[in-house]
PDB file of C-alpha atoms and ligand atoms in Angstrom:
ATOM      1  CA  MET G   1       0.005  -0.008   0.012  1.00  0.00           C
ATOM      2  CA  ASN G   2       1.312   3.463  -0.695  1.00  0.00           C
ATOM      3  CA  GLY G   3       0.851   7.100  -0.218  1.00  0.00           C
ATOM      4  CA  LYS G   4       2.081   8.090  -3.604  1.00  0.00           C
ATOM      5  CA  SER G   5      -0.499   6.678  -5.986  1.00  0.00           C
ATOM      6  CA  GLU G   6      -3.663   8.660  -6.630  1.00  0.00           C
ATOM      7  CA  THR G   7      -5.680   5.460  -6.880  1.00  0.00           C
ATOM      8  CA  PRO G   8      -7.548   5.321  -3.596  1.00  0.00           C
ATOM      9  CA  ASN G   9      -7.094   2.317  -1.399  1.00  0.00           C
ATOM     10  CA  VAL G  10      -9.986   0.314   0.041  1.00  0.00           C
ATOM     11  CA  ALA G  11      -9.270  -2.453   2.561  1.00  0.00           C
ATOM     12  CA  ILE G  12     -11.439  -5.398   3.420  1.00  0.00           C
ATOM     13  CA  ILE G  13     -11.177  -6.066   7.143  1.00  0.00           C
ATOM     14  CA  GLY G  14     -12.967  -8.498   9.456  1.00  0.00           C
ATOM     15  CA  ARG G  15     -12.527 -11.455  11.707  1.00  0.00           C
ATOM     16  CA  PRO G  16     -11.528 -14.791  10.181  1.00  0.00           C
ATOM     17  CA  ASN G  17     -13.850 -16.683   7.850  1.00  0.00           C
ATOM     18  CA  VAL G  18     -16.448 -13.976   7.347  1.00  0.00           C
ATOM     19  CA  GLY G  19     -15.969 -13.963   3.586  1.00  0.00           C
ATOM     20  CA  LYS G  20     -13.389 -11.263   2.964  1.00  0.00           C
ATOM     21  CA  SER G  21     -11.576 -13.136   0.237  1.00  0.00           C
ATOM     22  CA  GLU G  22     -14.876 -14.127  -1.367  1.00  0.00           C
ATOM     23  CA  LEU G  23     -15.851 -10.439  -1.485  1.00  0.00           C
ATOM     24  CA  PHE G  24     -12.435  -9.485  -2.830  1.00  0.00           C
ATOM     25  CA  ASN G  25     -12.768 -11.958  -5.685  1.00  0.00           C
ATOM     26  CA  ARG G  26     -16.358 -10.902  -6.387  1.00  0.00           C
ATOM     27  CA  LEU G  27     -15.448  -7.200  -6.635  1.00  0.00           C
ATOM     28  CA  ILE G  28     -12.361  -7.806  -8.764  1.00  0.00           C
ATOM     29  CA  GLY G  29     -14.269 -10.292 -10.854  1.00  0.00           C
ATOM     30  CA  ARG G  30     -11.586 -12.941 -10.728  1.00  0.00           C
ATOM     31  CA  LYS G  31     -10.821 -15.726  -8.346  1.00  0.00           C
ATOM     32  CA  ILE G  32      -7.516 -14.356  -7.150  1.00  0.00           C
ATOM     33  CA  ALA G  33      -7.687 -14.844  -3.371  1.00  0.00           C
ATOM     34  CA  ILE G  34      -8.140 -18.200  -1.692  1.00  0.00           C
ATOM     35  CA  VAL G  35     -11.578 -18.750  -0.320  1.00  0.00           C
ATOM     36  CA  HIS G  36     -11.735 -21.573   2.161  1.00  0.00           C
ATOM     37  CA  ASP G  37     -13.991 -22.831   4.892  1.00  0.00           C
ATOM     38  CA  GLN G  38     -11.350 -22.498   7.515  1.00  0.00           C
ATOM     39  CA  PRO G  39     -10.316 -19.368   9.427  1.00  0.00           C
ATOM     40  CA  GLY G  40      -6.925 -17.804   8.991  1.00  0.00           C
ATOM     41  CA  VAL G  41      -6.486 -18.697   5.346  1.00  0.00           C
ATOM     42  CA  THR G  42      -5.454 -15.249   4.054  1.00  0.00           C
ATOM     43  CA  ARG G  43      -2.012 -14.312   5.284  1.00  0.00           C
ATOM     44  CA  ASP G  44      -0.415 -12.100   2.719  1.00  0.00           C
ATOM     45  CA  ARG G  45      -1.740  -8.761   1.567  1.00  0.00           C
ATOM     46  CA  LEU G  46      -3.264  -9.043  -1.795  1.00  0.00           C
ATOM     47  CA  SER G  47      -4.654  -6.251  -3.932  1.00  0.00           C
ATOM     48  CA  ALA G  48      -6.026  -5.556  -7.375  1.00  0.00           C
ATOM     49  CA  ILE G  49      -7.726  -2.635  -9.051  1.00  0.00           C
ATOM     50  CA  CYS G  50     -11.519  -2.714  -8.920  1.00  0.00           C
ATOM     51  CA  THR G  51     -13.049  -0.983 -11.905  1.00  0.00           C
ATOM     52  CA  ARG G  52     -16.616  -2.145 -11.401  1.00  0.00           C
ATOM     53  CA  GLY G  53     -17.791   0.990  -9.628  1.00  0.00           C
ATOM     54  CA  PRO G  54     -18.074   4.546 -10.869  1.00  0.00           C
ATOM     55  CA  ARG G  55     -14.430   5.151  -9.889  1.00  0.00           C
ATOM     56  CA  PRO G  56     -11.546   2.737  -9.853  1.00  0.00           C
ATOM     57  CA  PHE G  57      -9.904   1.899  -6.529  1.00  0.00           C
ATOM     58  CA  MET G  58      -7.247  -0.473  -5.289  1.00  0.00           C
ATOM     59  CA  LEU G  59      -8.943  -3.192  -3.233  1.00  0.00           C
ATOM     60  CA  TRP G  60      -6.979  -4.969  -0.529  1.00  0.00           C
ATOM     61  CA  ASP G  61      -7.747  -8.373   0.959  1.00  0.00           C
ATOM     62  CA  THR G  62      -6.348  -8.889   4.417  1.00  0.00           C
ATOM     63  CA  GLY G  63      -5.992 -11.721   6.907  1.00  0.00           C
ATOM     64  CA  GLY G  64      -8.724 -12.163   9.489  1.00  0.00           C
ATOM     65  CA  VAL G  65      -8.228 -10.180  12.697  1.00  0.00           C
ATOM     66  CA  GLY G  66      -8.936 -11.720  16.051  1.00  0.00           C
ATOM     67  CA  GLY G  67      -8.184 -15.346  15.252  1.00  0.00           C
ATOM     68  CA  ALA G  68      -7.227 -17.781  17.985  1.00  0.00           C
ATOM     69  CA  GLY G  69      -3.636 -18.868  18.407  1.00  0.00           C
ATOM     70  CA  ALA G  70      -0.449 -16.933  18.578  1.00  0.00           C
ATOM     71  CA  SER G  71       1.447 -18.430  15.653  1.00  0.00           C
ATOM     72  CA  GLU G  72       3.648 -16.327  13.434  1.00  0.00           C
ATOM     73  CA  LEU G  73       1.037 -16.774  10.744  1.00  0.00           C
ATOM     74  CA  VAL G  74      -1.673 -15.201  12.840  1.00  0.00           C
ATOM     75  CA  ALA G  75       0.636 -12.353  13.846  1.00  0.00           C
ATOM     76  CA  GLN G  76       1.536 -11.770  10.188  1.00  0.00           C
ATOM     77  CA  ALA G  77      -2.077 -11.569   9.223  1.00  0.00           C
ATOM     78  CA  HIS G  78      -2.755  -9.045  12.021  1.00  0.00           C
ATOM     79  CA  ARG G  79       0.127  -6.921  10.919  1.00  0.00           C
ATOM     80  CA  ALA G  80      -1.066  -6.939   7.322  1.00  0.00           C
ATOM     81  CA  ALA G  81      -4.570  -5.960   8.381  1.00  0.00           C
ATOM     82  CA  GLU G  82      -3.262  -3.220  10.589  1.00  0.00           C
ATOM     83  CA  ASP G  83      -1.135  -1.804   7.791  1.00  0.00           C
ATOM     84  CA  ALA G  84      -4.142  -1.936   5.429  1.00  0.00           C
ATOM     85  CA  LEU G  85      -6.167  -0.132   8.005  1.00  0.00           C
ATOM     86  CA  HIS G  86      -3.786   2.723   8.388  1.00  0.00           C
ATOM     87  CA  GLU G  87      -3.042   3.190   4.760  1.00  0.00           C
ATOM     88  CA  SER G  88      -6.543   2.986   3.366  1.00  0.00           C
ATOM     89  CA  ASP G  89      -8.966   5.630   2.335  1.00  0.00           C
ATOM     90  CA  VAL G  90     -12.032   3.543   2.987  1.00  0.00           C
ATOM     91  CA  LEU G  91     -12.537   0.458   5.200  1.00  0.00           C
ATOM     92  CA  LEU G  92     -14.912  -2.364   4.428  1.00  0.00           C
ATOM     93  CA  PHE G  93     -15.727  -3.972   7.755  1.00  0.00           C
ATOM     94  CA  VAL G  94     -17.083  -7.414   6.933  1.00  0.00           C
ATOM     95  CA  VAL G  95     -19.259  -9.403   9.389  1.00  0.00           C
ATOM     96  CA  ASP G  96     -20.919 -12.788   9.061  1.00  0.00           C
ATOM     97  CA  ALA G  97     -24.723 -12.578   9.267  1.00  0.00           C
ATOM     98  CA  LYS G  98     -25.026 -16.368   9.646  1.00  0.00           C
ATOM     99  CA  GLN G  99     -22.816 -16.348  12.733  1.00  0.00           C
ATOM    100  CA  GLY G 100     -24.260 -13.129  14.135  1.00  0.00           C
ATOM    101  CA  LEU G 101     -22.557 -10.467  16.136  1.00  0.00           C
ATOM    102  CA  SER G 102     -19.481 -11.714  17.916  1.00  0.00           C
ATOM    103  CA  PRO G 103     -17.329 -10.155  20.651  1.00  0.00           C
ATOM    104  CA  ILE G 104     -14.494  -9.919  18.118  1.00  0.00           C
ATOM    105  CA  ASP G 105     -16.769  -7.825  15.860  1.00  0.00           C
ATOM    106  CA  LEU G 106     -17.386  -5.443  18.725  1.00  0.00           C
ATOM    107  CA  GLU G 107     -13.731  -5.141  19.460  1.00  0.00           C
ATOM    108  CA  LEU G 108     -12.920  -4.638  15.812  1.00  0.00           C
ATOM    109  CA  ALA G 109     -15.618  -2.022  15.461  1.00  0.00           C
ATOM    110  CA  ARG G 110     -13.988  -0.028  18.257  1.00  0.00           C
ATOM    111  CA  LEU G 111     -10.525  -0.393  16.700  1.00  0.00           C
ATOM    112  CA  LEU G 112     -11.708   0.674  13.260  1.00  0.00           C
ATOM    113  CA  ARG G 113     -13.588   3.675  14.554  1.00  0.00           C
ATOM    114  CA  LYS G 114     -10.419   4.857  16.267  1.00  0.00           C
ATOM    115  CA  SER G 115      -8.817   5.069  12.828  1.00  0.00           C
ATOM    116  CA  GLN G 116     -11.355   7.804  11.925  1.00  0.00           C
ATOM    117  CA  LYS G 117     -11.511   6.403   8.348  1.00  0.00           C
ATOM    118  CA  PRO G 118     -14.774   6.199   6.507  1.00  0.00           C
ATOM    119  CA  ILE G 119     -16.249   2.714   7.132  1.00  0.00           C
ATOM    120  CA  VAL G 120     -18.824   0.624   5.348  1.00  0.00           C
ATOM    121  CA  LEU G 121     -20.268  -2.135   7.492  1.00  0.00           C
ATOM    122  CA  VAL G 122     -20.596  -5.070   5.097  1.00  0.00           C
ATOM    123  CA  ILE G 123     -23.079  -7.684   6.366  1.00  0.00           C
ATOM    124  CA  ASN G 124     -22.126 -10.799   4.415  1.00  0.00           C
ATOM    125  CA  LYS G 125     -23.734 -14.210   3.846  1.00  0.00           C
ATOM    126  CA  ILE G 126     -27.232 -12.839   3.361  1.00  0.00           C
ATOM    127  CA  ASP G 127     -27.759 -15.241   0.496  1.00  0.00           C
ATOM    128  CA  ASP G 128     -31.530 -14.816   0.349  1.00  0.00           C
ATOM    129  CA  PRO G 129     -33.759 -11.757   0.782  1.00  0.00           C
ATOM    130  CA  LYS G 130     -35.591 -13.825   3.384  1.00  0.00           C
ATOM    131  CA  HIS G 131     -32.547 -13.503   5.637  1.00  0.00           C
ATOM    132  CA  GLU G 132     -32.401  -9.734   5.421  1.00  0.00           C
ATOM    133  CA  ASN G 133     -33.592  -9.586   9.065  1.00  0.00           C
ATOM    134  CA  LEU G 134     -30.310 -11.113  10.210  1.00  0.00           C
ATOM    135  CA  ALA G 135     -28.702  -7.735   9.467  1.00  0.00           C
ATOM    136  CA  ALA G 136     -30.566  -6.135  12.364  1.00  0.00           C
ATOM    137  CA  ASP G 137     -28.196  -7.909  14.739  1.00  0.00           C
ATOM    138  CA  PHE G 138     -25.463  -5.524  13.704  1.00  0.00           C
ATOM    139  CA  ALA G 139     -27.389  -2.264  14.064  1.00  0.00           C
ATOM    140  CA  SER G 140     -25.993  -1.926  17.564  1.00  0.00           C
ATOM    141  CA  LEU G 141     -22.543  -1.431  16.089  1.00  0.00           C
ATOM    142  CA  GLY G 142     -23.838   2.001  15.082  1.00  0.00           C
ATOM    143  CA  PHE G 143     -22.369   2.419  11.634  1.00  0.00           C
ATOM    144  CA  ASP G 144     -24.016   4.943   9.334  1.00  0.00           C
ATOM    145  CA  ASN G 145     -23.090   3.057   6.207  1.00  0.00           C
ATOM    146  CA  ALA G 146     -24.205  -0.524   6.135  1.00  0.00           C
ATOM    147  CA  VAL G 147     -24.878  -2.828   3.202  1.00  0.00           C
ATOM    148  CA  SER G 148     -26.223  -6.355   3.226  1.00  0.00           C
ATOM    149  CA  ILE G 149     -24.558  -8.619   0.707  1.00  0.00           C
ATOM    150  CA  SER G 150     -23.859 -12.160  -0.343  1.00  0.00           C
ATOM    151  CA  ALA G 151     -20.331 -12.278  -1.627  1.00  0.00           C
ATOM    152  CA  ALA G 152     -20.892 -15.883  -2.676  1.00  0.00           C
ATOM    153  CA  HIS G 153     -23.987 -15.092  -4.753  1.00  0.00           C
ATOM    154  CA  GLY G 154     -23.176 -11.531  -5.757  1.00  0.00           C
ATOM    155  CA  ARG G 155     -26.129  -9.893  -3.949  1.00  0.00           C
ATOM    156  CA  GLY G 156     -25.858  -6.261  -2.993  1.00  0.00           C
ATOM    157  CA  MET G 157     -22.718  -5.489  -5.062  1.00  0.00           C
ATOM    158  CA  SER G 158     -24.010  -2.369  -6.769  1.00  0.00           C
ATOM    159  CA  GLU G 159     -25.202  -0.951  -3.401  1.00  0.00           C
ATOM    160  CA  LEU G 160     -21.806  -1.696  -1.979  1.00  0.00           C
ATOM    161  CA  LEU G 161     -19.972  -0.102  -4.908  1.00  0.00           C
ATOM    162  CA  ASP G 162     -22.147   2.973  -4.578  1.00  0.00           C
ATOM    163  CA  ALA G 163     -21.403   3.183  -0.841  1.00  0.00           C
ATOM    164  CA  ILE G 164     -17.682   2.857  -1.482  1.00  0.00           C
ATOM    165  CA  SER G 165     -17.557   5.518  -4.203  1.00  0.00           C
ATOM    166  CA  ALA G 166     -19.460   7.981  -2.083  1.00  0.00           C
ATOM    167  CA  LEU G 167     -16.677   7.736   0.498  1.00  0.00           C
ATOM    168  CA  LEU G 168     -13.655   7.817  -1.757  1.00  0.00           C
ATOM    169  CA  PRO G 169     -11.507  10.923  -1.367  1.00  0.00           C
ATOM    170  CA  ALA G 170     -12.023  13.680  -3.925  1.00  0.00           C
ATOM    171  CA  THR G 171      -8.335  13.707  -4.972  1.00  0.00           C
ATOM    172  CA  ALA G 172      -8.557  10.226  -6.448  1.00  0.00           C
ATOM    173  CA  SER G 173      -8.015  10.232 -10.174  1.00  0.00           C
ATOM    174  CA  GLU G 174      -7.956   7.837 -12.979  1.00  0.00           C
ATOM    175  CA  ILE G 175      -6.491   4.436 -13.455  1.00  0.00           C
ATOM    176  CA  GLU G 176      -3.538   5.888 -15.489  1.00  0.00           C
ATOM    177  CA  ASN G 177      -2.134   6.807 -12.107  1.00  0.00           C
ATOM    178  CA  ARG G 178      -2.013   3.241 -10.947  1.00  0.00           C
ATOM    179  CA  PRO G 179       0.821   2.733  -8.512  1.00  0.00           C
ATOM    180  CA  SER G 180       3.705   1.993 -10.770  1.00  0.00           C
ATOM    181  CA  THR G 181       5.436   4.717  -8.780  1.00  0.00           C
ATOM    182  CA  ILE G 182       5.866   2.595  -5.681  1.00  0.00           C
ATOM    183  CA  GLU G 183       9.502   2.397  -4.913  1.00  0.00           C
ATOM    184  CA  ASN G 184      11.121  -1.046  -4.925  1.00  0.00           C
ATOM    185  CA  ARG G 185       8.109  -2.596  -6.479  1.00  0.00           C
ATOM    186  CA  LEU G 186       8.966  -5.208  -9.054  1.00  0.00           C
ATOM    187  CA  SER G 187       6.548  -5.054 -11.974  1.00  0.00           C
ATOM    188  CA  ILE G 188       6.192  -8.197 -13.953  1.00  0.00           C
ATOM    189  CA  ALA G 189       4.071  -8.450 -17.098  1.00  0.00           C
ATOM    190  CA  ILE G 190       2.798 -11.896 -18.024  1.00  0.00           C
ATOM    191  CA  ILE G 191       2.520 -12.104 -21.775  1.00  0.00           C
ATOM    192  CA  GLY G 192       1.720 -14.965 -24.048  1.00  0.00           C
ATOM    193  CA  ARG G 193      -0.697 -16.553 -26.466  1.00  0.00           C
ATOM    194  CA  PRO G 194      -4.277 -17.104 -25.311  1.00  0.00           C
ATOM    195  CA  ASN G 195      -4.825 -19.981 -22.961  1.00  0.00           C
ATOM    196  CA  VAL G 196      -1.161 -20.850 -22.254  1.00  0.00           C
ATOM    197  CA  GLY G 197      -1.800 -20.409 -18.532  1.00  0.00           C
ATOM    198  CA  LYS G 198      -0.834 -16.830 -17.820  1.00  0.00           C
ATOM    199  CA  SER G 199      -3.472 -16.244 -15.196  1.00  0.00           C
ATOM    200  CA  SER G 200      -2.883 -19.613 -13.606  1.00  0.00           C
ATOM    201  CA  LEU G 201       0.773 -18.812 -13.298  1.00  0.00           C
ATOM    202  CA  ILE G 202       0.006 -15.601 -11.355  1.00  0.00           C
ATOM    203  CA  ASN G 203      -2.554 -17.463  -9.296  1.00  0.00           C
ATOM    204  CA  SER G 204      -0.116 -20.157  -8.305  1.00  0.00           C
ATOM    205  CA  ILE G 205       2.467 -17.576  -7.334  1.00  0.00           C
ATOM    206  CA  THR G 206       0.136 -15.506  -5.251  1.00  0.00           C
ATOM    207  CA  ARG G 207      -1.513 -18.483  -3.715  1.00  0.00           C
ATOM    208  CA  SER G 208       1.889 -19.891  -2.845  1.00  0.00           C
ATOM    209  CA  GLU G 209       2.038 -23.289  -1.266  1.00  0.00           C
ATOM    210  CA  ARG G 210      -1.513 -23.149   0.004  1.00  0.00           C
ATOM    211  CA  ALA G 211      -2.966 -23.496  -3.408  1.00  0.00           C
ATOM    212  CA  ILE G 212      -6.620 -24.325  -3.593  1.00  0.00           C
ATOM    213  CA  VAL G 213      -7.571 -24.277  -7.198  1.00  0.00           C
ATOM    214  CA  SER G 214     -10.849 -23.132  -8.496  1.00  0.00           C
ATOM    215  CA  GLU G 215     -11.570 -22.613 -12.138  1.00  0.00           C
ATOM    216  CA  LEU G 216     -11.188 -19.101 -13.434  1.00  0.00           C
ATOM    217  CA  PRO G 217     -14.426 -17.736 -14.796  1.00  0.00           C
ATOM    218  CA  GLY G 218     -14.048 -16.607 -18.339  1.00  0.00           C
ATOM    219  CA  THR G 219     -10.908 -15.308 -19.862  1.00  0.00           C
ATOM    220  CA  THR G 220      -8.866 -12.173 -19.247  1.00  0.00           C
ATOM    221  CA  ARG G 221     -10.046  -9.393 -21.485  1.00  0.00           C
ATOM    222  CA  ASP G 222      -8.061  -6.442 -20.185  1.00  0.00           C
ATOM    223  CA  ALA G 223      -4.732  -6.145 -18.516  1.00  0.00           C
ATOM    224  CA  ILE G 224      -5.225  -6.538 -14.790  1.00  0.00           C
ATOM    225  CA  ASP G 225      -2.813  -5.478 -12.079  1.00  0.00           C
ATOM    226  CA  ILE G 226      -2.390  -7.783  -9.184  1.00  0.00           C
ATOM    227  CA  SER G 227      -0.282  -6.489  -6.288  1.00  0.00           C
ATOM    228  CA  TYR G 228       1.275  -8.982  -4.015  1.00  0.00           C
ATOM    229  CA  GLU G 229       3.491  -8.580  -1.039  1.00  0.00           C
ATOM    230  CA  ARG G 230       5.634 -11.262   0.384  1.00  0.00           C
ATOM    231  CA  ASP G 231       8.384 -10.994   3.019  1.00  0.00           C
ATOM    232  CA  GLY G 232       8.281  -7.187   2.689  1.00  0.00           C
ATOM    233  CA  GLN G 233       8.935  -7.254  -1.085  1.00  0.00           C
ATOM    234  CA  GLN G 234       6.182  -5.859  -3.315  1.00  0.00           C
ATOM    235  CA  PHE G 235       5.396  -7.345  -6.689  1.00  0.00           C
ATOM    236  CA  LEU G 236       3.052  -6.138  -9.334  1.00  0.00           C
ATOM    237  CA  PHE G 237       1.902  -8.794 -11.770  1.00  0.00           C
ATOM    238  CA  ILE G 238       0.314  -7.468 -14.913  1.00  0.00           C
ATOM    239  CA  ASP G 239      -1.926 -10.144 -16.341  1.00  0.00           C
ATOM    240  CA  THR G 240      -2.560  -9.432 -20.004  1.00  0.00           C
ATOM    241  CA  ALA G 241      -5.084 -10.708 -22.456  1.00  0.00           C
ATOM    242  CA  GLY G 242      -3.690 -13.352 -24.785  1.00  0.00           C
ATOM    243  CA  ILE G 243      -1.870 -12.082 -27.860  1.00  0.00           C
ATOM    244  CA  ARG G 244      -3.120 -13.497 -31.130  1.00  0.00           C
ATOM    245  CA  ARG G 245      -1.445 -13.488 -34.494  1.00  0.00           C
ATOM    246  CA  ARG G 246      -2.542 -10.626 -36.628  1.00  0.00           C
ATOM    247  CA  GLY G 247      -5.146 -11.338 -39.193  1.00  0.00           C
ATOM    248  CA  LYS G 248      -6.637 -14.171 -37.172  1.00  0.00           C
ATOM    249  CA  PRO G 249     -10.337 -13.665 -36.575  1.00  0.00           C
ATOM    250  CA  LYS G 250     -10.953 -12.960 -32.955  1.00  0.00           C
ATOM    251  CA  SER G 251     -14.168 -13.270 -31.043  1.00  0.00           C
ATOM    252  CA  SER G 252     -13.033 -12.283 -27.606  1.00  0.00           C
ATOM    253  CA  ALA G 253      -9.930 -10.915 -25.859  1.00  0.00           C
TER     254      ALA G 253
HETATM  255  N1  GTP A 301     -23.257 -18.785   2.518  1.00  0.00           N
HETATM  256  C1  GTP A 301     -22.244 -17.980   2.251  1.00  0.00           C
HETATM  257  N2  GTP A 301     -20.967 -18.374   2.473  1.00  0.00           N
HETATM  258  C2  GTP A 301     -19.994 -17.528   2.168  1.00  0.00           C
HETATM  259  C3  GTP A 301     -20.262 -16.184   1.656  1.00  0.00           C
HETATM  260  N3  GTP A 301     -19.057 -15.605   1.461  1.00  0.00           N
HETATM  261  C4  GTP A 301     -18.117 -16.466   1.881  1.00  0.00           C
HETATM  262  N4  GTP A 301     -18.669 -17.648   2.321  1.00  0.00           N
HETATM  263  C5  GTP A 301     -17.982 -18.805   2.813  1.00  0.00           C
HETATM  264  O1  GTP A 301     -17.264 -18.454   3.994  1.00  0.00           O
HETATM  265  C6  GTP A 301     -16.059 -19.209   4.080  1.00  0.00           C
HETATM  266  C7  GTP A 301     -14.902 -18.222   4.337  1.00  0.00           C
HETATM  267  O2  GTP A 301     -14.753 -17.423   3.166  1.00  0.00           O
HETATM  268  P1  GTP A 301     -13.396 -16.614   2.960  1.00  0.00           P
HETATM  269  O3  GTP A 301     -13.651 -15.632   1.867  1.00  0.00           O
HETATM  270  O4  GTP A 301     -12.265 -17.542   2.782  1.00  0.00           O
HETATM  271  O5  GTP A 301     -13.284 -15.841   4.333  1.00  0.00           O
HETATM  272  P2  GTP A 301     -12.114 -14.843   4.839  1.00  0.00           P
HETATM  273  O6  GTP A 301     -12.792 -13.820   5.649  1.00  0.00           O
HETATM  274  O7  GTP A 301     -11.307 -14.405   3.709  1.00  0.00           O
HETATM  275  O8  GTP A 301     -11.323 -15.818   5.816  1.00  0.00           O
HETATM  276  P3  GTP A 301      -9.779 -15.616   6.297  1.00  0.00           P
HETATM  277  O9  GTP A 301      -8.924 -15.221   5.153  1.00  0.00           O
HETATM  278  O10 GTP A 301      -9.435 -16.967   6.788  1.00  0.00           O
HETATM  279  O11 GTP A 301      -9.826 -14.609   7.374  1.00  0.00           O
HETATM  280  C8  GTP A 301     -15.934 -19.990   2.788  1.00  0.00           C
HETATM  281  O12 GTP A 301     -16.384 -21.314   3.051  1.00  0.00           O
HETATM  282  C9  GTP A 301     -16.846 -19.245   1.869  1.00  0.00           C
HETATM  283  O13 GTP A 301     -17.364 -20.139   0.850  1.00  0.00           O
HETATM  284  C10 GTP A 301     -21.607 -15.875   1.377  1.00  0.00           C
HETATM  285  O14 GTP A 301     -21.960 -14.761   0.876  1.00  0.00           O
HETATM  286  N5  GTP A 301     -22.537 -16.769   1.722  1.00  0.00           N
HETATM  287 MG1   MG A 302      -9.307 -14.579   3.265  1.00  0.00          MG
END
């Protein structure tokens, strides 16, 4: 994360297993982050530009905060979330409607408020309009901006994108200013013919040894930036659409 780019930063924060990575993937439109039914899966900071809303922003997935255990992994996830919190323009505080309000949510709400950043309370796992009443549980958290969503089913995404763009700072400008200015960031463009496995290559790098493979929906149509941080080194992978020979008829990217 950086203070130099004009692309605003939006961080997804919440306790483990609430669906942060699922939301990240949904908003980016690609299955980049690992989604798994087990808390503490996300460890590294992962980000990509979200262009689905009225204004582009850099979206950050973070590790769950408040997980049990004191392993180095847990500590690492906490640090990443903390950094994301401090360096973001808008925070998406994700809670799990199926689980209901937990003491960790209360603690996190207090912590996030202290940051004085604009916050959207994102009440996830409301897969069906019938379950909309589950959101009431979180009213006591007292956030002005709250959106009920289902990251898994894509419910509530346009409401969420509207809420985010209403809170983005005025100085944010266009995607041309994407953070290639970050010092020490290694930018790596992945180029090749269609279907040779460019996206899978990036995925396997960012997923590291914990790879859980899901099929990528569709093909890459535009270049997409995927920021990745590991052991303090920042990488920017630029996934490009496949390059075809000239003159060949093309139906899609
Ligand atoms: N029913 C339902 N399940 C969801 C939804 N979003 C996520 N899940 C499930 O919740 C579990 C955790 O999802 P993740 O996205 O990995 O959660 P996370 O918050 O990133 O977890 P950590 O990275 O471990 O902190 C997975 O089994 C998902 O399939 C949703 O909208 N509805
Ligand atoms: Mg995760």
